[in-house]
Amino acid sequence: DAGVTQSPTHLIKTRGQQVTLRCSPKSGHDTVSWYQQALGQGPQFIFQYYEEEERQRGNFPDRFSGHQFPNYSSELNVNALLLGDSALYLCASSYGTGDSAKNIQYFGAGTRLSVL
Amino acid sequence: AQSVTQLGSHVSVSEGALVLLRCNYSSSVPPYLFWYVQYPNQGLQLLLKYTSAATLVKGINGFEAEFKKSETSFHLTKPSAHMSDAAEYFCAVARPAQKLVFGQGTRLTINP
């Protein structure tokens, strides 16, 4: 049973460029959340997708956008990259959005983005 | 609003010694609390969770944590440290609808 998979593993971009990161959820999961983890910090919630819609959003600018596909996989897009966007981007999947003790988030290994 | 404070960004213990990583939370509603571990160049792995059942929670790799409402704490312990426990540990709070709010993390170093 494959866990959460993210691609690519590493990415190098320059300021002003756009980037797309991809995530495939764990089998049986239908909800995908994205987090940004800056060096030496804890992960920060970006947004969550369920039923192909953005359900929750953290304190991130509109340059950060996403999409969820019918197969539950997801993309994170970042436009007009800034140096400060350099971070590890983590995808987490879970089942449903209900407030249940069974809804545990499982994380992928992340995509490390470097903006030069 | 919910928040987590992890006391000590870096903890160092000897192999075989007690591991204690501190976490205090703030939540306006009954919280779910989690500890995750992150090994170098990897994602986050769930160690254990508290979801309003037993206050003493046992997790993987010999770790456990105790929920203390009066102290708003959820400290992580392990009786005897192993070299393989060296990693970054994150405490997180969530409720409702699963948005995880993480602490800043504690880097655990094990000395031989």
PDB file of C-alpha atoms in Angstrom:
ATOM      1  CA  ASP A   1       0.000   0.000   0.000  1.00  0.00           C
ATOM      2  CA  ALA A   2       1.666   3.192  -1.208  1.00  0.00           C
ATOM      3  CA  GLY A   3       1.752   6.053   1.219  1.00  0.00           C
ATOM      4  CA  VAL A   4       1.643   9.727   0.306  1.00  0.00           C
ATOM      5  CA  THR A   5       3.904  10.443  -2.645  1.00  0.00           C
ATOM      6  CA  GLN A   6       5.204  13.837  -3.704  1.00  0.00           C
ATOM      7  CA  SER A   7       7.065  14.982  -6.787  1.00  0.00           C
ATOM      8  CA  PRO A   8       9.546  16.268  -7.533  1.00  0.00           C
ATOM      9  CA  THR A   9      11.863  15.658  -4.582  1.00  0.00           C
ATOM     10  CA  HIS A  10      13.930  18.764  -5.177  1.00  0.00           C
ATOM     11  CA  LEU A  11      13.399  21.839  -7.305  1.00  0.00           C
ATOM     12  CA  ILE A  12      15.455  24.935  -8.029  1.00  0.00           C
ATOM     13  CA  LYS A  13      13.795  28.058  -9.421  1.00  0.00           C
ATOM     14  CA  THR A  14      14.655  31.719  -9.792  1.00  0.00           C
ATOM     15  CA  ARG A  15      12.755  34.706  -8.456  1.00  0.00           C
ATOM     16  CA  GLY A  16       9.632  35.552 -10.404  1.00  0.00           C
ATOM     17  CA  GLN A  17       9.163  32.074 -11.836  1.00  0.00           C
ATOM     18  CA  GLN A  18       6.201  29.804 -11.243  1.00  0.00           C
ATOM     19  CA  VAL A  19       6.296  26.293  -9.803  1.00  0.00           C
ATOM     20  CA  THR A  20       3.930  23.325  -9.559  1.00  0.00           C
ATOM     21  CA  LEU A  21       4.276  20.617  -6.931  1.00  0.00           C
ATOM     22  CA  ARG A  22       2.353  17.365  -7.023  1.00  0.00           C
ATOM     23  CA  CYS A  23       0.918  15.010  -4.415  1.00  0.00           C
ATOM     24  CA  SER A  24      -0.769  11.622  -4.573  1.00  0.00           C
ATOM     25  CA  PRO A  25      -2.657  10.721  -1.392  1.00  0.00           C
ATOM     26  CA  LYS A  26      -2.503   7.470   0.497  1.00  0.00           C
ATOM     27  CA  SER A  27      -4.849   4.814  -0.850  1.00  0.00           C
ATOM     28  CA  GLY A  28      -8.372   5.330   0.509  1.00  0.00           C
ATOM     29  CA  HIS A  29      -7.827   8.987   1.396  1.00  0.00           C
ATOM     30  CA  ASP A  30      -9.792  11.795  -0.208  1.00  0.00           C
ATOM     31  CA  THR A  31      -8.517  14.922   1.538  1.00  0.00           C
ATOM     32  CA  VAL A  32      -5.199  16.643   0.858  1.00  0.00           C
ATOM     33  CA  SER A  33      -3.568  19.364   2.935  1.00  0.00           C
ATOM     34  CA  TRP A  34      -0.439  21.335   2.081  1.00  0.00           C
ATOM     35  CA  TYR A  35       2.099  22.739   4.525  1.00  0.00           C
ATOM     36  CA  GLN A  36       5.184  24.921   4.157  1.00  0.00           C
ATOM     37  CA  GLN A  37       8.147  24.179   6.404  1.00  0.00           C
ATOM     38  CA  ALA A  38      10.862  26.839   6.392  1.00  0.00           C
ATOM     39  CA  LEU A  39      14.308  25.848   7.582  1.00  0.00           C
ATOM     40  CA  GLY A  40      14.357  25.404  11.350  1.00  0.00           C
ATOM     41  CA  GLN A  41      10.610  25.977  11.709  1.00  0.00           C
ATOM     42  CA  GLY A  42       7.519  23.893  12.211  1.00  0.00           C
ATOM     43  CA  PRO A  43       5.202  23.295   9.252  1.00  0.00           C
ATOM     44  CA  GLN A  44       2.663  26.039   8.461  1.00  0.00           C
ATOM     45  CA  PHE A  45      -0.743  25.170   7.020  1.00  0.00           C
ATOM     46  CA  ILE A  46      -1.318  26.497   3.491  1.00  0.00           C
ATOM     47  CA  PHE A  47      -4.683  25.016   2.466  1.00  0.00           C
ATOM     48  CA  GLN A  48      -6.790  21.889   2.352  1.00  0.00           C
ATOM     49  CA  TYR A  49      -8.690  20.313  -0.553  1.00  0.00           C
ATOM     50  CA  TYR A  50     -11.700  18.038  -0.348  1.00  0.00           C
ATOM     51  CA  GLU A  51     -14.116  17.118  -3.130  1.00  0.00           C
ATOM     52  CA  GLU A  52     -11.997  19.205  -5.515  1.00  0.00           C
ATOM     53  CA  GLU A  53     -12.630  22.384  -3.548  1.00  0.00           C
ATOM     54  CA  GLU A  54     -10.459  24.447  -1.227  1.00  0.00           C
ATOM     55  CA  ARG A  55     -12.043  23.968   2.196  1.00  0.00           C
ATOM     56  CA  GLN A  56      -9.645  25.804   4.483  1.00  0.00           C
ATOM     57  CA  ARG A  57      -6.830  28.254   3.925  1.00  0.00           C
ATOM     58  CA  GLY A  58      -4.001  29.444   6.117  1.00  0.00           C
ATOM     59  CA  ASN A  59      -2.364  32.856   6.110  1.00  0.00           C
ATOM     60  CA  PHE A  60      -0.739  32.657   2.680  1.00  0.00           C
ATOM     61  CA  PRO A  61      -1.056  35.119  -0.223  1.00  0.00           C
ATOM     62  CA  ASP A  62      -3.011  34.442  -3.395  1.00  0.00           C
ATOM     63  CA  ARG A  63       0.253  33.583  -5.151  1.00  0.00           C
ATOM     64  CA  PHE A  64      -0.289  30.169  -3.565  1.00  0.00           C
ATOM     65  CA  SER A  65      -3.047  28.230  -5.278  1.00  0.00           C
ATOM     66  CA  GLY A  66      -4.005  24.627  -5.628  1.00  0.00           C
ATOM     67  CA  HIS A  67      -6.116  22.084  -7.326  1.00  0.00           C
ATOM     68  CA  GLN A  68      -7.522  18.660  -6.567  1.00  0.00           C
ATOM     69  CA  PHE A  69      -8.318  16.168  -9.286  1.00  0.00           C
ATOM     70  CA  PRO A  70     -11.123  13.571  -9.407  1.00  0.00           C
ATOM     71  CA  ASN A  71      -8.624  10.861  -8.378  1.00  0.00           C
ATOM     72  CA  TYR A  72      -7.916  12.933  -5.218  1.00  0.00           C
ATOM     73  CA  SER A  73      -4.377  13.856  -6.231  1.00  0.00           C
ATOM     74  CA  SER A  74      -3.454  17.486  -5.800  1.00  0.00           C
ATOM     75  CA  GLU A  75      -1.201  20.236  -7.092  1.00  0.00           C
ATOM     76  CA  LEU A  76       0.247  23.248  -5.330  1.00  0.00           C
ATOM     77  CA  ASN A  77       1.096  26.214  -7.550  1.00  0.00           C
ATOM     78  CA  VAL A  78       3.196  29.178  -6.502  1.00  0.00           C
ATOM     79  CA  ASN A  79       3.440  32.207  -8.798  1.00  0.00           C
ATOM     80  CA  ALA A  80       5.959  35.049  -8.804  1.00  0.00           C
ATOM     81  CA  LEU A  81       8.387  33.185  -6.582  1.00  0.00           C
ATOM     82  CA  LEU A  82      10.194  35.078  -3.845  1.00  0.00           C
ATOM     83  CA  LEU A  83      13.395  34.125  -2.055  1.00  0.00           C
ATOM     84  CA  GLY A  84      11.283  33.588   1.058  1.00  0.00           C
ATOM     85  CA  ASP A  85       9.337  30.829  -0.645  1.00  0.00           C
ATOM     86  CA  SER A  86      12.356  28.556  -0.275  1.00  0.00           C
ATOM     87  CA  ALA A  87      11.158  25.755   1.986  1.00  0.00           C
ATOM     88  CA  LEU A  88      10.147  22.127   2.280  1.00  0.00           C
ATOM     89  CA  TYR A  89       6.588  21.716   1.042  1.00  0.00           C
ATOM     90  CA  LEU A  90       4.730  18.871   2.683  1.00  0.00           C
ATOM     91  CA  CYS A  91       1.576  17.194   1.524  1.00  0.00           C
ATOM     92  CA  ALA A  92      -0.638  15.313   3.959  1.00  0.00           C
ATOM     93  CA  SER A  93      -3.619  13.118   3.188  1.00  0.00           C
ATOM     94  CA  SER A  94      -6.535  11.970   5.313  1.00  0.00           C
ATOM     95  CA  TYR A  95     -10.063  10.659   4.993  1.00  0.00           C
ATOM     96  CA  GLY A  96     -12.928  13.114   5.075  1.00  0.00           C
ATOM     97  CA  THR A  97     -13.110  16.437   6.844  1.00  0.00           C
ATOM     98  CA  GLY A  98     -15.192  15.445   9.830  1.00  0.00           C
ATOM     99  CA  ASP A  99     -14.077  16.091  13.343  1.00  0.00           C
ATOM    100  CA  SER A 100     -13.226  12.507  14.057  1.00  0.00           C
ATOM    101  CA  ALA A 101     -10.485  10.839  15.999  1.00  0.00           C
ATOM    102  CA  LYS A 102      -9.995   8.574  13.001  1.00  0.00           C
ATOM    103  CA  ASN A 103      -9.053  11.444  10.690  1.00  0.00           C
ATOM    104  CA  ILE A 104      -5.300  11.344  11.004  1.00  0.00           C
ATOM    105  CA  GLN A 105      -3.032  13.115   8.540  1.00  0.00           C
ATOM    106  CA  TYR A 106      -0.263  11.098   6.900  1.00  0.00           C
ATOM    107  CA  PHE A 107       2.620  13.047   5.407  1.00  0.00           C
ATOM    108  CA  GLY A 108       4.723  12.608   2.311  1.00  0.00           C
ATOM    109  CA  ALA A 109       8.491  13.134   2.237  1.00  0.00           C
ATOM    110  CA  GLY A 110       8.091  16.617   0.816  1.00  0.00           C
ATOM    111  CA  THR A 111       9.425  18.698  -2.041  1.00  0.00           C
ATOM    112  CA  ARG A 112      12.367  20.924  -1.236  1.00  0.00           C
ATOM    113  CA  LEU A 113      12.089  24.162  -3.201  1.00  0.00           C
ATOM    114  CA  SER A 114      15.047  26.487  -3.514  1.00  0.00           C
ATOM    115  CA  VAL A 115      14.476  29.946  -4.980  1.00  0.00           C
ATOM    116  CA  LEU A 116      17.617  31.728  -6.185  1.00  0.00           C
TER     117      LEU A 116
ATOM    118  CA  ALA B   1      -7.347  30.075  18.074  1.00  0.00           C
ATOM    119  CA  GLN B   2      -4.955  27.266  18.839  1.00  0.00           C
ATOM    120  CA  SER B   3      -1.218  27.330  19.443  1.00  0.00           C
ATOM    121  CA  VAL B   4       1.594  25.113  20.638  1.00  0.00           C
ATOM    122  CA  THR B   5       4.784  26.002  22.466  1.00  0.00           C
ATOM    123  CA  GLN B   6       7.651  23.563  22.587  1.00  0.00           C
ATOM    124  CA  LEU B   7      10.081  24.352  25.374  1.00  0.00           C
ATOM    125  CA  GLY B   8      13.660  23.854  24.251  1.00  0.00           C
ATOM    126  CA  SER B   9      14.641  23.957  20.604  1.00  0.00           C
ATOM    127  CA  HIS B  10      17.438  21.486  21.283  1.00  0.00           C
ATOM    128  CA  VAL B  11      17.580  18.644  23.829  1.00  0.00           C
ATOM    129  CA  SER B  12      20.608  16.429  24.315  1.00  0.00           C
ATOM    130  CA  VAL B  13      20.593  13.183  26.352  1.00  0.00           C
ATOM    131  CA  SER B  14      22.882  10.213  26.777  1.00  0.00           C
ATOM    132  CA  GLU B  15      22.025   6.840  25.297  1.00  0.00           C
ATOM    133  CA  GLY B  16      19.917   4.935  27.837  1.00  0.00           C
ATOM    134  CA  ALA B  17      18.778   8.093  29.643  1.00  0.00           C
ATOM    135  CA  LEU B  18      15.235   9.402  29.974  1.00  0.00           C
ATOM    136  CA  VAL B  19      13.926  11.507  27.116  1.00  0.00           C
ATOM    137  CA  LEU B  20      11.544  14.367  28.000  1.00  0.00           C
ATOM    138  CA  LEU B  21      10.323  16.768  25.339  1.00  0.00           C
ATOM    139  CA  ARG B  22       7.978  19.493  26.534  1.00  0.00           C
ATOM    140  CA  CYS B  23       4.854  20.771  24.812  1.00  0.00           C
ATOM    141  CA  ASN B  24       2.247  23.244  26.068  1.00  0.00           C
ATOM    142  CA  TYR B  25      -0.862  24.051  24.114  1.00  0.00           C
ATOM    143  CA  SER B  26      -3.544  26.695  23.952  1.00  0.00           C
ATOM    144  CA  SER B  27      -6.970  25.858  22.624  1.00  0.00           C
ATOM    145  CA  SER B  28     -10.434  27.344  23.055  1.00  0.00           C
ATOM    146  CA  VAL B  29     -12.043  23.948  22.467  1.00  0.00           C
ATOM    147  CA  PRO B  30     -11.095  20.441  23.631  1.00  0.00           C
ATOM    148  CA  PRO B  31      -7.977  19.687  21.631  1.00  0.00           C
ATOM    149  CA  TYR B  32      -6.631  16.784  19.722  1.00  0.00           C
ATOM    150  CA  LEU B  33      -2.871  16.641  20.288  1.00  0.00           C
ATOM    151  CA  PHE B  34      -0.174  14.942  18.280  1.00  0.00           C
ATOM    152  CA  TRP B  35       3.531  14.256  18.300  1.00  0.00           C
ATOM    153  CA  TYR B  36       5.290  13.809  14.970  1.00  0.00           C
ATOM    154  CA  VAL B  37       8.921  12.869  14.317  1.00  0.00           C
ATOM    155  CA  GLN B  38      10.969  14.033  11.340  1.00  0.00           C
ATOM    156  CA  TYR B  39      14.200  12.311  10.384  1.00  0.00           C
ATOM    157  CA  PRO B  40      16.669  14.168   8.136  1.00  0.00           C
ATOM    158  CA  ASN B  41      15.390  14.708   4.605  1.00  0.00           C
ATOM    159  CA  GLN B  42      12.118  12.953   5.366  1.00  0.00           C
ATOM    160  CA  GLY B  43       8.512  13.873   5.964  1.00  0.00           C
ATOM    161  CA  LEU B  44       6.638  13.684   9.253  1.00  0.00           C
ATOM    162  CA  GLN B  45       5.792  10.389  10.917  1.00  0.00           C
ATOM    163  CA  LEU B  46       3.037  10.189  13.524  1.00  0.00           C
ATOM    164  CA  LEU B  47       4.371   9.014  16.901  1.00  0.00           C
ATOM    165  CA  LEU B  48       1.165   9.215  18.920  1.00  0.00           C
ATOM    166  CA  LYS B  49      -2.094  11.089  19.316  1.00  0.00           C
ATOM    167  CA  TYR B  50      -4.493  12.191  22.043  1.00  0.00           C
ATOM    168  CA  THR B  51      -8.147  12.371  21.033  1.00  0.00           C
ATOM    169  CA  SER B  52     -10.005  12.727  24.341  1.00  0.00           C
ATOM    170  CA  ALA B  53      -9.837   9.080  25.387  1.00  0.00           C
ATOM    171  CA  ALA B  54      -7.132   7.893  27.822  1.00  0.00           C
ATOM    172  CA  THR B  55      -4.898  10.704  29.080  1.00  0.00           C
ATOM    173  CA  LEU B  56      -1.771   8.528  28.924  1.00  0.00           C
ATOM    174  CA  VAL B  57      -1.085   7.739  25.298  1.00  0.00           C
ATOM    175  CA  LYS B  58       1.383   5.159  24.078  1.00  0.00           C
ATOM    176  CA  GLY B  59       2.958   5.470  20.667  1.00  0.00           C
ATOM    177  CA  ILE B  60       5.498   3.816  18.469  1.00  0.00           C
ATOM    178  CA  ASN B  61       9.165   3.213  19.285  1.00  0.00           C
ATOM    179  CA  GLY B  62       8.546   3.203  23.049  1.00  0.00           C
ATOM    180  CA  PHE B  63       7.343   6.802  23.295  1.00  0.00           C
ATOM    181  CA  GLU B  64       4.404   7.944  25.380  1.00  0.00           C
ATOM    182  CA  ALA B  65       2.769  11.225  26.322  1.00  0.00           C
ATOM    183  CA  GLU B  66       0.397  12.348  29.049  1.00  0.00           C
ATOM    184  CA  PHE B  67      -2.370  14.883  28.518  1.00  0.00           C
ATOM    185  CA  LYS B  68      -2.678  17.185  31.530  1.00  0.00           C
ATOM    186  CA  LYS B  69      -5.565  19.604  31.120  1.00  0.00           C
ATOM    187  CA  SER B  70      -4.779  21.536  34.319  1.00  0.00           C
ATOM    188  CA  GLU B  71      -1.275  22.251  33.046  1.00  0.00           C
ATOM    189  CA  THR B  72      -2.250  22.503  29.338  1.00  0.00           C
ATOM    190  CA  SER B  73       0.641  20.176  28.630  1.00  0.00           C
ATOM    191  CA  PHE B  74       1.327  17.139  26.477  1.00  0.00           C
ATOM    192  CA  HIS B  75       4.939  16.204  27.189  1.00  0.00           C
ATOM    193  CA  LEU B  76       6.616  13.350  25.301  1.00  0.00           C
ATOM    194  CA  THR B  77       8.728  10.806  27.178  1.00  0.00           C
ATOM    195  CA  LYS B  78      10.752   7.670  26.574  1.00  0.00           C
ATOM    196  CA  PRO B  79      12.377   5.779  29.464  1.00  0.00           C
ATOM    197  CA  SER B  80      15.596   4.879  27.665  1.00  0.00           C
ATOM    198  CA  ALA B  81      16.992   6.788  24.684  1.00  0.00           C
ATOM    199  CA  HIS B  82      18.412   4.971  21.688  1.00  0.00           C
ATOM    200  CA  MET B  83      20.759   6.387  19.085  1.00  0.00           C
ATOM    201  CA  SER B  84      18.035   5.918  16.460  1.00  0.00           C
ATOM    202  CA  ASP B  85      15.810   8.400  18.348  1.00  0.00           C
ATOM    203  CA  ALA B  86      17.926  11.331  17.133  1.00  0.00           C
ATOM    204  CA  ALA B  87      15.543  13.459  15.053  1.00  0.00           C
ATOM    205  CA  GLU B  88      13.331  16.563  15.090  1.00  0.00           C
ATOM    206  CA  TYR B  89      10.120  16.255  17.098  1.00  0.00           C
ATOM    207  CA  PHE B  90       7.019  18.345  16.556  1.00  0.00           C
ATOM    208  CA  CYS B  91       4.021  18.762  18.805  1.00  0.00           C
ATOM    209  CA  ALA B  92       0.781  19.755  17.074  1.00  0.00           C
ATOM    210  CA  VAL B  93      -2.782  20.657  18.023  1.00  0.00           C
ATOM    211  CA  ALA B  94      -5.854  20.268  15.842  1.00  0.00           C
ATOM    212  CA  ARG B  95      -9.596  20.782  16.063  1.00  0.00           C
ATOM    213  CA  PRO B  96     -11.861  21.118  14.267  1.00  0.00           C
ATOM    214  CA  ALA B  97     -11.517  19.757  10.767  1.00  0.00           C
ATOM    215  CA  GLN B  98      -7.925  18.667  10.997  1.00  0.00           C
ATOM    216  CA  LYS B  99      -5.882  21.824  10.348  1.00  0.00           C
ATOM    217  CA  LEU B 100      -2.706  21.027  12.264  1.00  0.00           C
ATOM    218  CA  VAL B 101      -0.970  23.819  14.168  1.00  0.00           C
ATOM    219  CA  PHE B 102       2.625  22.870  14.885  1.00  0.00           C
ATOM    220  CA  GLY B 103       5.171  23.988  17.416  1.00  0.00           C
ATOM    221  CA  GLN B 104       8.626  25.134  16.383  1.00  0.00           C
ATOM    222  CA  GLY B 105      10.126  21.710  16.933  1.00  0.00           C
ATOM    223  CA  THR B 106      12.719  20.204  19.264  1.00  0.00           C
ATOM    224  CA  ARG B 107      15.894  18.659  17.914  1.00  0.00           C
ATOM    225  CA  LEU B 108      16.844  15.598  19.964  1.00  0.00           C
ATOM    226  CA  THR B 109      20.497  14.584  20.051  1.00  0.00           C
ATOM    227  CA  ILE B 110      21.624  11.303  21.610  1.00  0.00           C
ATOM    228  CA  ASN B 111      25.145  11.099  23.003  1.00  0.00           C
ATOM    229  CA  PRO B 112      26.890   7.688  23.022  1.00  0.00           C
TER     230      PRO B 112
END
